[in-house]
Amino acid sequence: MQQKPSSAYVHIPFCTQICYYCDFSKVFIKNQPVDTYLVKLMQEVDYYELPALRTLYIGGGTPTALSAEQLDVLLTNLEARLDLSQLQEFTIEANPGDLTAEKIAVLKRSKVNRISLGVQTFNDRHLRQIGRGHNEAQIYDSISGLKQAGFFNISIDLIYALPGQTMMDIEKNVEKALALDIPHLSLYSLILENHTVFMNRQRRGQLHLPNEDTESDMFAYILSELKRHGFDHYEISNFAKPGFESRHNLMYWDNAEYYGIGAGASGYLNGMRYRNRGPIQHYLKAVSEQGHARLHEEYLTKAEQMEEEMFLGLRKKSGISVARFEEKFQLSFNDLYGAIVDQLIAEGLLKNNKQQIQMTQKGLFLGDTVAERFILE
């Protein structure tokens, strides 16, 4: 019998502000049936009869868009239903603009032990340009409030290659991030997604982004500065002080299975990838009628599973273990990918280590384009 996953993701789809670059499953919180949503969320949790969890992650949307009372209801009910005796990491996403003292107090009473803060940039002008609802001062207030409450496992998200952003802006952002004295940073280059304000502006020629060379220089600068300050670049977009790597996210990159709960959430169970219904009313109705809200269910073929193993594993600094791959799929790695690996090593995109397939710095910057070479026709 297959072992049940030991990780779960819980989605809170509400935001107090919709950012111009975001295409996640979310809605503006005003006039939404938030309390009903929290009730149905617990019904879905009950449906899956989750085992003891090692990692639990509440994301969004913005979980801290909930009121302090609603946040308390969410956390209290989750903790009452779940076996958290084996829990190693319990992360919640938060926004500097709505992380009040009352909400920090609620988090302090809960079993949450890691906070992921959506900072994006320290530049107030850029924050306004990307549609964020907070300012630089609120970032410092939030970090200070969290530390005073005893939270030290704090991560922040930063975005680089924003419209009009220069290398000097990047240098200031990195300097300010390091000054926060926190153990984890996630850094993403701006990606234009369909159905976002930014994509619409780009199509109208109204978005002026740094060119690819500048973006590459930004990436290289961020890498060298964080490395110099003791951060390990353990995954394409993630940097941690030793021991503070995100265990939940490593679970994704190890291609492990997990429960996805909430409107628009994705999960991976028994070889099946699924996505829940996104619109709130559709989600509420589905959970009421069948206990879950799965809409797209896809059982992966062996070839698709191997593709995912390569795509996800290559994101990690540690890369892909050839022995683990062969044990998992009962196939010769060299027969499948030997020629591709040799070619990528020759191009300077992979390191020359045949037992552990790892990207070089140049390979990491190109990310998915390297991984795509492993798709077998």
Short mmCIF file of C-alpha atoms in Angstrom, two decimals:
data_model
loop_
_atom_site.label_atom_id
_atom_site.label_comp_id
_atom_site.label_asym_id
_atom_site.label_seq_id
_atom_site.Cartn_x
_atom_site.Cartn_y
_atom_site.Cartn_z
CA MET A 1 0.00 0.00 0.00
CA GLN A 2 1.29 3.43 -0.95
CA GLN A 3 2.33 5.70 1.89
CA LYS A 4 0.18 8.80 2.32
CA PRO A 5 1.81 12.18 1.69
CA SER A 6 3.11 14.00 4.76
CA SER A 7 2.70 17.54 3.39
CA ALA A 8 -0.32 19.74 2.77
CA TYR A 9 -0.91 23.09 1.12
CA VAL A 10 -3.94 25.17 2.19
CA HIS A 11 -5.06 28.02 -0.09
CA ILE A 12 -6.61 31.27 1.11
CA PRO A 13 -7.72 33.02 -2.11
CA PHE A 14 -8.47 36.46 -0.68
CA CYS A 15 -6.42 39.65 -1.15
CA THR A 16 -6.84 43.22 0.04
CA GLN A 17 -5.20 44.39 -3.19
CA ILE A 18 -4.67 42.69 -6.58
CA CYS A 19 -1.05 43.04 -7.77
CA TYR A 20 -0.40 43.86 -11.41
CA TYR A 21 1.83 40.81 -12.06
CA CYS A 22 -0.16 38.13 -10.21
CA ASP A 23 -2.08 35.31 -11.91
CA PHE A 24 -2.64 33.14 -8.82
CA SER A 25 -6.13 32.01 -7.87
CA LYS A 26 -7.35 34.98 -5.84
CA VAL A 27 -10.18 37.51 -5.40
CA PHE A 28 -10.55 40.90 -3.76
CA ILE A 29 -11.72 40.12 -0.22
CA LYS A 30 -14.47 42.76 0.07
CA ASN A 31 -17.99 41.26 0.06
CA GLN A 32 -16.67 37.69 -0.21
CA PRO A 33 -18.18 34.83 1.86
CA VAL A 34 -14.99 34.42 3.90
CA ASP A 35 -16.57 32.74 6.94
CA THR A 36 -18.43 30.22 4.77
CA TYR A 37 -15.21 29.55 2.89
CA LEU A 38 -13.39 28.69 6.14
CA VAL A 39 -16.17 26.24 7.07
CA LYS A 40 -15.98 24.50 3.68
CA LEU A 41 -12.20 24.43 3.85
CA MET A 42 -12.45 22.34 7.03
CA GLN A 43 -14.95 20.03 5.33
CA GLU A 44 -12.38 19.43 2.61
CA VAL A 45 -9.66 18.80 5.21
CA ASP A 46 -11.96 16.21 6.86
CA TYR A 47 -12.63 14.55 3.50
CA TYR A 48 -8.98 13.67 2.96
CA GLU A 49 -8.38 12.23 6.45
CA LEU A 50 -4.82 13.54 6.44
CA PRO A 51 -2.08 11.51 8.15
CA ALA A 52 0.54 13.02 10.49
CA LEU A 53 2.07 15.94 8.61
CA ARG A 54 5.71 16.96 8.45
CA THR A 55 5.11 20.21 6.55
CA LEU A 56 2.05 22.45 6.33
CA TYR A 57 1.91 25.59 4.21
CA ILE A 58 -0.86 28.20 4.13
CA GLY A 59 -0.57 30.37 1.02
CA GLY A 60 -2.68 32.59 -1.16
CA GLY A 61 -3.91 35.05 -2.11
CA THR A 62 -2.97 36.55 1.20
CA PRO A 63 -3.76 34.56 4.37
CA THR A 64 -3.26 37.73 6.44
CA ALA A 65 -6.01 39.45 4.43
CA LEU A 66 -8.29 37.61 6.87
CA SER A 67 -9.28 39.48 10.03
CA ALA A 68 -7.48 38.46 13.26
CA GLU A 69 -10.65 36.59 14.30
CA GLN A 70 -10.91 34.73 10.98
CA LEU A 71 -7.19 33.88 11.08
CA ASP A 72 -7.70 32.49 14.58
CA VAL A 73 -10.66 30.39 13.38
CA LEU A 74 -8.57 29.04 10.50
CA LEU A 75 -5.55 28.08 12.60
CA THR A 76 -7.51 26.76 15.59
CA ASN A 77 -9.67 24.53 13.38
CA LEU A 78 -6.74 23.24 11.35
CA GLU A 79 -4.77 22.39 14.47
CA ALA A 80 -7.78 20.66 16.02
CA ARG A 81 -8.22 18.43 12.95
CA LEU A 82 -4.65 17.62 11.97
CA ASP A 83 -2.04 15.39 13.57
CA LEU A 84 0.85 17.82 13.97
CA SER A 85 2.90 15.62 16.33
CA GLN A 86 5.51 15.07 13.56
CA LEU A 87 5.40 18.65 12.28
CA GLN A 88 8.76 20.10 11.25
CA GLU A 89 7.68 23.24 9.43
CA PHE A 90 4.42 25.22 9.42
CA THR A 91 4.61 28.24 7.11
CA ILE A 92 2.09 30.98 6.53
CA GLU A 93 2.35 33.71 3.91
CA ALA A 94 1.82 37.28 5.09
CA ASN A 95 1.81 40.79 3.66
CA PRO A 96 3.55 43.70 5.38
CA GLY A 97 0.50 45.89 4.72
CA ASP A 98 -1.97 43.79 6.70
CA LEU A 99 0.12 41.97 9.32
CA THR A 100 -1.20 43.79 12.40
CA ALA A 101 -0.12 43.27 16.01
CA GLU A 102 -3.39 41.36 16.61
CA LYS A 103 -2.66 38.98 13.74
CA ILE A 104 0.92 38.42 14.92
CA ALA A 105 -0.52 37.55 18.35
CA VAL A 106 -2.83 34.98 16.70
CA LEU A 107 0.14 33.45 14.87
CA LYS A 108 2.13 33.36 18.11
CA ARG A 109 -0.63 31.31 19.80
CA SER A 110 -0.66 28.82 16.93
CA LYS A 111 1.84 26.17 15.85
CA VAL A 112 3.04 28.31 12.93
CA ASN A 113 6.86 28.40 13.05
CA ARG A 114 7.80 30.04 9.75
CA ILE A 115 6.60 33.26 8.09
CA SER A 116 6.93 34.07 4.40
CA LEU A 117 6.57 37.82 3.87
CA GLY A 118 5.65 39.25 0.44
CA VAL A 119 8.04 42.22 0.35
CA GLN A 120 8.79 42.28 -3.44
CA THR A 121 10.86 45.51 -3.27
CA PHE A 122 11.88 48.14 -0.70
CA ASN A 123 11.37 50.98 -3.17
CA ASP A 124 8.07 52.79 -2.49
CA ARG A 125 7.78 54.01 -6.09
CA HIS A 126 8.24 50.49 -7.45
CA LEU A 127 5.80 49.10 -4.87
CA ARG A 128 3.12 51.48 -6.19
CA GLN A 129 4.03 50.64 -9.80
CA ILE A 130 3.43 46.91 -9.25
CA GLY A 131 0.17 47.40 -7.35
CA ARG A 132 1.35 46.46 -3.86
CA GLY A 133 -0.60 47.82 -0.89
CA HIS A 134 2.32 48.33 1.52
CA ASN A 135 5.30 50.66 1.80
CA GLU A 136 8.91 50.28 2.95
CA ALA A 137 8.20 51.40 6.53
CA GLN A 138 5.58 48.66 6.94
CA ILE A 139 8.15 46.02 5.94
CA TYR A 140 10.37 47.01 8.87
CA ASP A 141 7.37 47.20 11.23
CA SER A 142 6.27 43.68 10.25
CA ILE A 143 9.73 42.13 10.64
CA SER A 144 10.25 43.89 13.96
CA GLY A 145 6.82 42.77 15.25
CA LEU A 146 7.47 39.17 14.21
CA LYS A 147 10.89 39.08 15.87
CA GLN A 148 9.47 40.59 19.07
CA ALA A 149 6.87 37.80 19.08
CA GLY A 150 9.65 35.20 18.81
CA PHE A 151 9.52 34.43 15.08
CA PHE A 152 13.01 34.17 13.61
CA ASN A 153 12.43 31.69 10.77
CA ILE A 154 11.32 34.46 8.42
CA SER A 155 11.56 34.50 4.63
CA ILE A 156 10.92 37.40 2.29
CA ASP A 157 10.03 37.39 -1.42
CA LEU A 158 11.74 39.89 -3.69
CA ILE A 159 11.12 40.46 -7.41
CA TYR A 160 13.86 41.76 -9.72
CA ALA A 161 13.79 43.00 -13.34
CA LEU A 162 10.78 45.20 -12.54
CA PRO A 163 9.73 47.98 -14.95
CA GLY A 164 12.29 50.77 -14.82
CA GLN A 165 14.46 48.97 -12.26
CA THR A 166 18.20 49.61 -12.47
CA MET A 167 21.27 47.81 -11.11
CA MET A 168 21.50 50.50 -8.43
CA ASP A 169 17.95 49.66 -7.33
CA ILE A 170 18.92 45.99 -7.08
CA GLU A 171 22.00 46.82 -5.01
CA LYS A 172 19.88 48.84 -2.58
CA ASN A 173 17.24 46.09 -2.37
CA VAL A 174 19.83 43.41 -1.60
CA GLU A 175 21.53 45.67 0.97
CA LYS A 176 18.22 46.33 2.73
CA ALA A 177 17.22 42.65 2.62
CA LEU A 178 20.53 41.62 4.22
CA ALA A 179 20.16 44.29 6.90
CA LEU A 180 16.93 42.58 8.08
CA ASP A 181 19.03 39.71 9.47
CA ILE A 182 16.65 36.94 8.40
CA PRO A 183 17.62 33.40 7.30
CA HIS A 184 15.75 32.94 3.99
CA LEU A 185 15.16 34.90 0.78
CA SER A 186 13.18 33.99 -2.34
CA LEU A 187 14.09 36.00 -5.43
CA TYR A 188 12.12 35.90 -8.66
CA SER A 189 12.56 37.73 -11.92
CA LEU A 190 9.35 39.37 -13.11
CA ILE A 191 7.45 36.96 -15.37
CA LEU A 192 4.60 38.30 -17.45
CA GLU A 193 1.54 36.08 -17.11
CA ASN A 194 -1.64 36.15 -19.20
CA HIS A 195 -4.68 37.97 -17.81
CA THR A 196 -2.60 40.33 -15.67
CA VAL A 197 -2.42 44.13 -15.75
CA PHE A 198 1.27 43.96 -16.68
CA MET A 199 0.70 41.62 -19.64
CA ASN A 200 -1.98 43.94 -20.98
CA ARG A 201 0.38 46.91 -20.67
CA GLN A 202 3.16 44.98 -22.37
CA ARG A 203 0.88 44.21 -25.32
CA ARG A 204 0.11 47.92 -25.61
CA GLY A 205 3.84 48.75 -25.51
CA GLN A 206 3.48 50.54 -22.17
CA LEU A 207 5.78 48.37 -20.05
CA HIS A 208 9.51 49.08 -20.10
CA LEU A 209 11.42 46.15 -18.66
CA PRO A 210 15.20 45.65 -18.25
CA ASN A 211 16.71 43.70 -21.18
CA GLU A 212 17.95 40.12 -20.81
CA ASP A 213 21.60 41.14 -20.32
CA THR A 214 20.67 43.51 -17.49
CA GLU A 215 18.46 40.82 -15.96
CA SER A 216 21.36 38.35 -16.14
CA ASP A 217 23.66 40.91 -14.47
CA MET A 218 21.06 41.42 -11.72
CA PHE A 219 20.85 37.67 -11.12
CA ALA A 220 24.66 37.36 -10.97
CA TYR A 221 24.94 40.29 -8.54
CA ILE A 222 22.24 38.91 -6.23
CA LEU A 223 23.93 35.50 -6.28
CA SER A 224 27.39 36.81 -5.41
CA GLU A 225 26.18 39.17 -2.66
CA LEU A 226 24.02 36.60 -0.91
CA LYS A 227 26.76 33.98 -1.15
CA ARG A 228 29.20 36.48 0.36
CA HIS A 229 26.83 36.88 3.32
CA GLY A 230 26.54 33.17 4.08
CA PHE A 231 23.43 32.28 2.09
CA ASP A 232 23.34 28.99 0.21
CA HIS A 233 21.70 29.15 -3.23
CA TYR A 234 19.90 25.85 -2.69
CA GLU A 235 17.27 26.22 -5.43
CA ILE A 236 16.98 28.42 -8.54
CA SER A 237 15.00 31.15 -6.73
CA ASN A 238 15.81 30.40 -3.10
CA PHE A 239 18.61 31.28 -0.70
CA ALA A 240 18.97 30.14 2.91
CA LYS A 241 21.33 30.26 5.83
CA PRO A 242 22.37 26.68 6.76
CA GLY A 243 19.42 24.73 8.21
CA PHE A 244 16.77 27.25 7.11
CA GLU A 245 15.94 25.79 3.68
CA SER A 246 12.17 25.58 3.14
CA ARG A 247 11.31 21.95 3.85
CA HIS A 248 7.88 22.29 2.28
CA ASN A 249 9.23 23.68 -0.98
CA LEU A 250 12.00 21.07 -1.07
CA MET A 251 9.18 18.52 -0.96
CA TYR A 252 7.82 19.97 -4.25
CA TRP A 253 11.25 19.92 -5.90
CA ASP A 254 11.80 16.34 -4.74
CA ASN A 255 8.63 15.58 -6.73
CA ALA A 256 6.88 14.18 -3.65
CA GLU A 257 3.11 13.92 -3.32
CA TYR A 258 1.03 16.34 -1.22
CA TYR A 259 -2.52 17.41 -0.43
CA GLY A 260 -3.80 20.64 -1.99
CA ILE A 261 -6.78 22.13 -0.16
CA GLY A 262 -8.84 25.24 -0.97
CA ALA A 263 -10.21 27.06 -4.02
CA GLY A 264 -7.78 26.81 -6.95
CA ALA A 265 -5.27 24.71 -4.97
CA SER A 266 -3.26 21.98 -6.72
CA GLY A 267 -2.36 18.61 -5.22
CA TYR A 268 -0.60 15.38 -6.13
CA LEU A 269 -2.01 12.10 -4.80
CA ASN A 270 -1.49 8.46 -5.85
CA GLY A 271 0.16 9.45 -9.14
CA MET A 272 -2.65 11.93 -9.90
CA ARG A 273 -2.11 15.66 -10.23
CA TYR A 274 -5.30 17.61 -9.56
CA ARG A 275 -6.51 21.18 -9.37
CA ASN A 276 -9.48 22.39 -7.37
CA ARG A 277 -12.22 24.60 -8.74
CA GLY A 278 -11.09 28.23 -8.55
CA PRO A 279 -14.16 30.48 -8.43
CA ILE A 280 -15.26 30.70 -4.78
CA GLN A 281 -18.94 29.81 -5.31
CA HIS A 282 -18.01 26.81 -7.49
CA TYR A 283 -15.61 25.64 -4.79
CA LEU A 284 -18.20 26.02 -2.00
CA LYS A 285 -20.83 24.13 -4.02
CA ALA A 286 -18.45 21.28 -4.92
CA VAL A 287 -17.31 20.73 -1.34
CA SER A 288 -20.93 20.79 -0.13
CA GLU A 289 -21.92 18.16 -2.69
CA GLN A 290 -18.92 15.80 -2.79
CA GLY A 291 -16.55 16.71 0.04
CA HIS A 292 -13.78 17.82 -2.33
CA ALA A 293 -13.50 20.30 -5.20
CA ARG A 294 -11.21 18.54 -7.67
CA LEU A 295 -11.83 19.64 -11.23
CA HIS A 296 -8.81 18.67 -13.32
CA GLU A 297 -7.51 15.19 -12.50
CA GLU A 298 -4.61 13.81 -14.48
CA TYR A 299 -2.86 10.49 -13.93
CA LEU A 300 0.72 10.89 -15.13
CA THR A 301 2.34 8.34 -17.44
CA LYS A 302 5.78 7.06 -16.52
CA ALA A 303 7.31 9.33 -19.18
CA GLU A 304 5.52 12.36 -17.68
CA GLN A 305 6.64 11.39 -14.17
CA MET A 306 10.25 11.22 -15.37
CA GLU A 307 9.92 14.61 -17.08
CA GLU A 308 8.65 16.14 -13.85
CA GLU A 309 11.45 14.49 -11.88
CA MET A 310 13.99 16.19 -14.17
CA PHE A 311 12.20 19.55 -14.33
CA LEU A 312 11.79 19.85 -10.57
CA GLY A 313 15.03 18.20 -9.49
CA LEU A 314 17.23 20.37 -11.68
CA ARG A 315 15.96 23.44 -9.82
CA LYS A 316 17.86 22.31 -6.71
CA LYS A 317 21.52 23.04 -6.13
CA SER A 318 21.95 19.36 -5.15
CA GLY A 319 20.38 18.39 -8.49
CA ILE A 320 19.22 14.89 -9.36
CA SER A 321 20.69 11.71 -7.94
CA VAL A 322 21.16 9.20 -10.76
CA ALA A 323 20.88 6.29 -8.29
CA ARG A 324 17.61 7.63 -6.83
CA PHE A 325 16.18 8.18 -10.32
CA GLU A 326 17.06 4.61 -11.39
CA GLU A 327 15.63 3.14 -8.20
CA LYS A 328 12.39 5.11 -8.61
CA PHE A 329 11.83 4.37 -12.31
CA GLN A 330 13.73 1.08 -12.77
CA LEU A 331 15.40 2.38 -15.94
CA SER A 332 18.98 3.25 -16.91
CA PHE A 333 19.54 7.00 -16.60
CA ASN A 334 22.45 6.85 -19.02
CA ASP A 335 20.42 5.06 -21.72
CA LEU A 336 17.70 7.69 -21.43
CA TYR A 337 19.66 10.89 -20.98
CA GLY A 338 23.41 10.19 -21.36
CA ALA A 339 23.78 11.99 -24.70
CA ILE A 340 21.71 14.99 -23.49
CA VAL A 341 23.83 15.29 -20.32
CA ASP A 342 27.08 15.17 -22.33
CA GLN A 343 25.81 17.90 -24.67
CA LEU A 344 24.70 20.16 -21.79
CA ILE A 345 28.05 19.67 -20.02
CA ALA A 346 29.81 20.67 -23.27
CA GLU A 347 27.64 23.82 -23.39
CA GLY A 348 28.60 24.71 -19.82
CA LEU A 349 25.04 24.30 -18.53
CA LEU A 350 25.54 21.17 -16.41
CA LYS A 351 28.41 20.19 -14.11
CA ASN A 352 30.56 17.20 -15.03
CA ASN A 353 29.43 14.81 -12.31
CA LYS A 354 27.72 11.71 -13.69
CA GLN A 355 26.27 10.57 -10.31
CA GLN A 356 24.57 13.86 -9.47
CA ILE A 357 23.15 15.92 -12.34
CA GLN A 358 23.51 19.59 -11.38
CA MET A 359 23.22 22.89 -13.21
CA THR A 360 26.05 25.40 -13.43
CA GLN A 361 25.34 29.07 -12.60
CA LYS A 362 24.80 29.72 -16.31
CA GLY A 363 22.38 26.76 -16.40
CA LEU A 364 20.48 28.04 -13.36
CA PHE A 365 19.89 31.40 -15.01
CA LEU A 366 18.42 29.65 -18.07
CA GLY A 367 16.37 27.34 -15.81
CA ASP A 368 13.49 25.76 -17.68
CA THR A 369 15.18 25.95 -21.09
CA VAL A 370 17.81 23.51 -19.77
CA ALA A 371 15.16 21.23 -18.23
CA GLU A 372 13.21 21.19 -21.52
CA ARG A 373 16.12 19.39 -23.20
CA PHE A 374 15.23 16.32 -21.11
CA ILE A 375 11.78 15.98 -22.67
CA LEU A 376 12.00 12.77 -24.70
CA GLU A 377 10.02 12.67 -27.93
#
